[in-house]
Amino acid sequence: MDAEKSNKPGNSALKQQKLKSWSFKMSKIVLGFFYIFCGSFFLIIGSVIVSESNSVIEHKLRYDNVDACKADWKTRPLCTIKLELDEKMPSPVFVYYEITNMYQNHRRYNKNRDIKQLMGKTQSKNDIDSYCDPVKTMGDLGLIVNNYYLNAKSVANPCGLMAKTFFNDTYTINPITSGIAEVKISFDELAWETDKDEKFKNNDNMHLQWTDVENQHFMVWMSTAGLPTFKKLWGKIKHDLPKGQYAITIQNNYDISDFDGEKAIIVSTTSGLGGKMSFLGILCLIVGGISFLGGSAVVGLGFYLKKIKGISID
Amino acid sequence: MERGSVQNTTPERLIYVPKLEPSHFIPNSITTCKYNFLTFLPKNLWFQFQKLANIYFLIIAVLQVIPQITVSDGVPNILLPLGFVLTVSAVKDLLEDLNRRKSDNEENNRQILKWQNSNWESLKWMDICVGDVVKVRKNEYFPADLILLSSSEPNGLCYIETKNLDGETNLKHKLCCRVLHDMLHDEGALDRFFAEIICEIPNPMIYEFKGKITAMDTEVMLGTEQFLLRGSSLRNTEWIIGIVVYSGHETKIMLNSSKSQNKFSFLEARMNDEIINIFILQVTICLFCALFYVIWFSHTSSDTEQYLELDEHTESRLVVFILIFFTWMLIFTNFVPISLIVTLEMVKFVQGIFISWDIKMYYEENDTPARVQSSNLNEELGQIHYIFSDKTGTLTCNIMEFRKFCINGTSYGTNKRQGPESKKPAVDFVDPSFDAFAEDYQEFLLHLALCHTIVTEKAENGEIEYKASSPDELALVSAAKFFGVELLGRNGNQEVIISVHGEEKAYQVLNILEFSSNRKRMSIVCRFPNGKLYLLCKGADTMLLPRLQRDQRNIEKSWEYLEAYASEGLRTLVLATRELSDDEYEAWNTEYLRAMGDIVNREKLVSQVNELLEKNLLLTGITAIEDKLQDGVPAAISFIREAGIKVWVLTGDKIETAINIGFSSALLTNEMSRAIIDGTSEYTVKFQLQEALSGNRFNASKFALIISGDSLLKILKSDLIFMFIKLIDKADVVLACRVSPQQKADLVRLIRDVKPNVRTLSIGDGANDVNMILAAHVGVGIAGLEGNQAVRAADYSIAQFAYLKRLLFTHGRECYRRNANLIGYNFYKNLLLTLPLFFYGIFSAFSGQILYSMWTYQLFNVWFASFPIMIYAIFDKDKEFHKLEQMPELYKIGLKDKLFHGIAFWSWIVEGVLESVVLTIVSVYSICYSSTESNGRIMGMWEVSDLIYSLVVIVCNLRVFGFSLTFYWFSVLISFLSVVMYFLTSAILTQWLPIETYLDNYDGRGSTAKILQVANTYFVIIIVCAGIFIIAPIIKYIKKIKKLLTPPPKYKEIPENDNEEQVEPDEDLPLSTYTPLLARKHTGFAFSGELGHTPQITDPSFRRQS
């Protein structure tokens, strides 16, 4: 009876903090070897990433400053630039446009849309007020439409700054000396599945919309870019582009002069890791290098100190 | 009895018996709980919103609903963590309050007998009122402050035990007023009892009471002798009858209960400072962001017009600035680690549980485990610089053991100890050469058995228990019993019954000449069965030597032994006798009675009269009593001192006793130089201080300062305090003797004032230590047999002083290490979480873009990154615990605050900043600079955000391993699960929940799936983690190599000291071999009785014989 009443704490491993545990106390030499091992691993990864990136063929052509596209583009928006391929670009080849100095990720900009409207719901002016201000009506959009469904005062669908500034340059690529008849650009695999399946739905009454929300160019545009200089996928060429010259005809609609931007078209293949980008690979090489050298130094110095000076570093 | 002496002093309280209805006095029920059912919510919220952090939360919540500022679509989701914090605190408060309520109820519902309707009726304590006549029976507690009317004892005495009040176990007696006692001895008289009591209004002076009762036209003065305090209990007396004078919260004990303030640990205080620094940093960053944005905006507003259409709020730059500033403040909500406070509290609570579970701090003998009263001081235990210790009951057991004695110049008793099987209480005597039956020794043994003030009590099992006011006397009487001369008790005729080797004899004690601190001796006059009269006297050697007959043999020899005993740390007493003739006695007794009758100068006169009798004494013997140290005290003290902690012993004992204990407990060593400050005038104290300061002793050896309470009084009240501070700064050990409870606390406060950066710990067991326990940073109570005042006031309680070592060096040190890391890590963690938002601002023009989904953002500190660090802080071990208790140098990390001083803390911050830069830039460029999949699609901001957040979660969870020293299966698992938990939550929100249910996540829809299906994500994770973890060991290694290659600093001084201090006294050898002059001059005498503990009546009016 007394034993039960006792205040004696239990003698379990938990209560006495004697649970089984490990502590890693590597000797410095072992640690050095571990570093060498990790370093080698990163050097390998880095090399793979860099070589993958190098295997990508990418051509970037800035056209907003090309004379043909520059002069008086608002009245004669069509212009043509030349693309010269000195090697074959295997399919698929992707066409991107790049815009600089445009803050799609500005807090005010990327929130400026009505989610429900984008998902196909008919929203009243009041509904969109807090989201789409200041682009709420067709008039705000600056589009002159006057038909049965839409006039300057009707609700803009889609509304908001993002939709208003929808990128509307178009490109056609025509072979000149490459030996193929035409370059077919398809627009059906540009957006992510979630965009297509969930995020963008046309209204049941398409007439209420001034543009097709399910258009994949629109979806791509509406996905906020991460950087003020951004690329967006515009088209996919599902066949090889042989070596040779091509003419790119640009419907040059989009005004970038106001924000000191630049426009470029990029034609690129991809590797298994995506487009051309050696940044990550170089980073891997640096970290791997440091680790390898550090490890070697630890091992070398350790042995040196032990053998020559008789000091153990552990 | 002068009239009116009461009236003139203070306003008074008038009580009528029987009491008037309705009573205007407060009821006797007590409530110490803070809340009741209705007031809990409002009151608790009010308390909680007095905390700065909670107000901050609230302001954030308000900002969150302002549309121009909000980053969470107007949803005040900060209320989620705020609600959590409030609930946790409220539940904690509620539980504590329920506990208090329970103990209140227990106390309020105790039963007491009250005279009512001509009968004793049983009532609850809370139903008692001022003016009620109550009856308290043996071993019951007094329900309120009472005036003693009458007692079951014919002589009007009653015994009380006050261990709940002052921790003393010895019995004290109270005495009825003769008139009242006679008046009420017949119970029927109570019905006819009318009285009027005048007494002081309620006050906290526990040892004072003045009053006057007028009953049946008789006026009687009342004093402390008739005053019974709530909280003490009736012992040795069948019953008493009393009148309630103070009830409930007006009782003296309640007025004295000091509300212990919340103590904060040094680490926590530092943390709060850093929180403010971090908050300032946050504001600075937000100001920077706002400023940057305004400048960017001014420069580009015309450029960005086309797509941002910012013109509509361009009217005022200031407005933009303010809006952006508050937006950033909202984004940075988690910059200041508010969750840290909750985490820390929870962790400390569990740490506290583990402390109380530690079986190494469980004392089998009295079934007492360690207890933690305020776990928020756990880490403070790892940073203690000064320990202030009580002596009696703390360093020592408060058990006196009879060890040796000397008769006729021969010493008996060896240094051997009794085995546990033959061990008797209060005696530890081994010497086969001593024959207890030898005729020569009988006088000595009888002296032991007779000359004392012990009261006997028959326990239920028929054994005779000795109730002593001084443990020394207990040792003496027990020794007599051990040798066959057993004290059996006293009978009504003032006769002491003694069984001399089995033969019962009655010795008539005629007078007791009481002990006083001036007299340092006590005597009894006793008529032996053979009719002869003897004076038996015992006392300090200094007092008795002049009173001994000059020409005795063996005196010199005996005195040599006495000095030897003293130098071993034993407390000595000299016993002496004188035979009296009847005539001499009668003459003296007349004088004595007259002196006793003098109320004004009684003490002085009696002392003068006593001198007449205590002279020409014959030496009977010398006794040596050991003030038994608790187990392991010397080892613990020397270890504690080795670790660099200064130990002060503050005791109410005399200087010589304290020095003896100092030596036996390894506090003082032979090599130390000592300075004794015991002057009683300012001049002598000053001289002594100068003397102590001037010597070149400090260079040569360690230095111990011994100071008396009287000198301290002079020092603390004058300029001498500066000299004193200089001196204590140099002292390695300080012994303060004869200090009052208040002085103990003053000394602690002095150190705290003089050295604001040191942490102090007070350890004690009695109510006299309560002040000092409350004054120190950490209070530790010794939970033992005695009262629990100290334990109640303390933050921690342990059963043995030696456990302090484990408490400090294992738990304290580890808690400091873990909690310091926990705090640093929490700052780091939140920086790592929030700073990417800032660095991403570089890419988004500091426009106030919040990357994270607001809900996952708020869940970070709740789900994704809180558990591994908590597991760490509870379970991590530097070394196996017993190793921590072998290496005092390991305690230095806390003493020097190595883990949380400025650089240590800011290195966490710098790490957080650097890593968040790396993390942000690597994520941004590897995900959305180019396509990351063969399908050529490019990810955007929301995928970057997801990657950054994932990286933060992973890095934070892994980072814990960076400073963990032990790994458990569950610690690894928890870290893993935390990461998995994040991905699951994220997948649910961005993928599995239908999009309509959670529109907030529209932007991030599918982002988790997207990033998880590209290889770059994994490369980024690996490379960032590797980059982060690779650097620290390299830096550490470089430091180590550097240290190895530089010549080692001089460590020569340390080993010397170590050896010196590690010497533990060998039990079989004399405890100390020194022969200091001190010991010769003042031999500690074993006698700490007090006035007023005599079991016999000194009040002549009660004497039956006269």
Tab-separated table of N, CA, C and O in Angstrom, chain B residues 820-850:
chain	number	residue	atom	x	y	z
B	820	ALA	N	18.702	28.515	-24.656
B	820	ALA	CA	19.411	29.566	-25.385
B	820	ALA	C	19.375	29.248	-26.874
B	820	ALA	O	19.091	30.123	-27.703
B	821	ASN	N	19.624	27.989	-27.199
B	821	ASN	CA	19.561	27.613	-28.606
B	821	ASN	C	18.152	27.740	-29.145
B	821	ASN	O	17.955	28.160	-30.280
B	822	LEU	N	17.192	27.361	-28.324
B	822	LEU	CA	15.800	27.460	-28.764
B	822	LEU	C	15.443	28.899	-29.098
B	822	LEU	O	14.831	29.172	-30.133
B	823	ILE	N	15.867	29.818	-28.252
B	823	ILE	CA	15.514	31.215	-28.494
B	823	ILE	C	16.219	31.716	-29.751
B	823	ILE	O	15.588	32.285	-30.644
B	824	GLY	N	17.518	31.456	-29.813
B	824	GLY	CA	18.264	31.888	-30.994
B	824	GLY	C	17.661	31.294	-32.255
B	824	GLY	O	17.440	31.983	-33.250
B	825	TYR	N	17.363	30.019	-32.186
B	825	TYR	CA	16.814	29.332	-33.342
B	825	TYR	C	15.468	29.918	-33.750
B	825	TYR	O	15.173	30.050	-34.936
B	826	ASN	N	14.658	30.258	-32.765
B	826	ASN	CA	13.347	30.811	-33.101
B	826	ASN	C	13.458	32.156	-33.811
B	826	ASN	O	12.687	32.430	-34.727
B	827	PHE	N	14.402	32.966	-33.358
B	827	PHE	CA	14.627	34.225	-34.076
B	827	PHE	C	15.052	33.923	-35.510
B	827	PHE	O	14.523	34.483	-36.466
B	828	TYR	N	16.017	33.026	-35.609
B	828	TYR	CA	16.544	32.641	-36.916
B	828	TYR	C	15.430	32.123	-37.826
B	828	TYR	O	15.303	32.512	-38.975
B	829	LYS	N	14.622	31.250	-37.243
B	829	LYS	CA	13.553	30.604	-37.987
B	829	LYS	C	12.587	31.621	-38.576
B	829	LYS	O	12.213	31.539	-39.746
B	830	ASN	N	12.227	32.586	-37.767
B	830	ASN	CA	11.264	33.570	-38.256
B	830	ASN	C	11.893	34.525	-39.252
B	830	ASN	O	11.222	35.008	-40.162
B	831	LEU	N	13.178	34.794	-39.068
B	831	LEU	CA	13.873	35.607	-40.057
B	831	LEU	C	13.914	34.879	-41.388
B	831	LEU	O	13.689	35.453	-42.449
B	832	LEU	N	14.217	33.612	-41.305
B	832	LEU	CA	14.315	32.816	-42.520
B	832	LEU	C	12.963	32.760	-43.216
B	832	LEU	O	12.879	32.684	-44.430
B	833	LEU	N	11.929	32.814	-42.427
B	833	LEU	CA	10.592	32.772	-43.021
B	833	LEU	C	10.228	34.101	-43.657
B	833	LEU	O	9.676	34.129	-44.757
B	834	THR	N	10.525	35.186	-42.967
B	834	THR	CA	10.001	36.475	-43.434
B	834	THR	C	10.946	37.203	-44.384
B	834	THR	O	10.492	37.917	-45.264
B	835	LEU	N	12.250	37.031	-44.180
B	835	LEU	CA	13.163	37.813	-45.012
B	835	LEU	C	13.072	37.509	-46.510
B	835	LEU	O	13.277	38.409	-47.316
B	836	PRO	N	12.780	36.279	-46.944
B	836	PRO	CA	12.595	36.078	-48.384
B	836	PRO	C	11.542	37.021	-48.965
B	836	PRO	O	11.671	37.460	-50.106
B	837	LEU	N	10.558	37.364	-48.151
B	837	LEU	CA	9.542	38.299	-48.633
B	837	LEU	C	10.184	39.646	-48.919
B	837	LEU	O	9.841	40.334	-49.873
B	838	PHE	N	11.131	40.005	-48.039
B	838	PHE	CA	11.840	41.260	-48.235
B	838	PHE	C	12.739	41.167	-49.464
B	838	PHE	O	12.712	42.038	-50.328
B	839	PHE	N	13.518	40.100	-49.537
B	839	PHE	CA	14.454	40.000	-50.652
B	839	PHE	C	13.714	39.832	-51.980
B	839	PHE	O	14.177	40.275	-53.017
B	840	TYR	N	12.571	39.208	-51.934
B	840	TYR	CA	11.797	39.115	-53.163
B	840	TYR	C	11.324	40.498	-53.587
B	840	TYR	O	11.060	40.740	-54.769
B	841	GLY	N	11.237	41.401	-52.608
B	841	GLY	CA	10.877	42.777	-52.917
B	841	GLY	C	11.788	43.398	-53.967
B	841	GLY	O	11.364	44.256	-54.743
B	842	ILE	N	13.051	42.952	-53.997
B	842	ILE	CA	13.970	43.448	-55.027
B	842	ILE	C	13.373	43.204	-56.411
B	842	ILE	O	13.513	44.015	-57.316
B	843	PHE	N	12.702	42.077	-56.559
B	843	PHE	CA	12.145	41.725	-57.868
B	843	PHE	C	10.742	42.266	-58.080
B	843	PHE	O	10.221	42.200	-59.174
B	844	SER	N	10.132	42.726	-57.010
B	844	SER	CA	8.757	43.197	-57.186
B	844	SER	C	8.630	44.645	-56.728
B	844	SER	O	7.578	45.074	-56.289
B	845	ALA	N	9.741	45.376	-56.821
B	845	ALA	CA	9.737	46.820	-56.554
B	845	ALA	C	9.275	47.156	-55.139
B	845	ALA	O	8.778	48.243	-54.887
B	846	PHE	N	9.446	46.224	-54.220
B	846	PHE	CA	9.012	46.432	-52.829
B	846	PHE	C	7.571	46.930	-52.764
B	846	PHE	O	7.222	47.774	-51.963
B	847	SER	N	6.777	46.380	-53.652
B	847	SER	CA	5.406	46.869	-53.737
B	847	SER	C	4.542	46.263	-52.645
B	847	SER	O	3.355	46.555	-52.559
B	848	GLY	N	5.135	45.395	-51.816
B	848	GLY	CA	4.327	44.789	-50.757
B	848	GLY	C	3.693	43.497	-51.212
B	848	GLY	O	2.624	43.108	-50.746
B	849	GLN	N	4.397	42.849	-52.113
B	849	GLN	CA	3.882	41.564	-52.598
B	849	GLN	C	4.112	40.505	-51.531
B	849	GLN	O	5.237	40.300	-51.094
B	850	ILE	N	3.056	39.882	-51.097
B	850	ILE	CA	3.242	38.794	-50.142
B	850	ILE	C	3.248	37.486	-50.907
B	850	ILE	O	2.341	37.180	-51.651
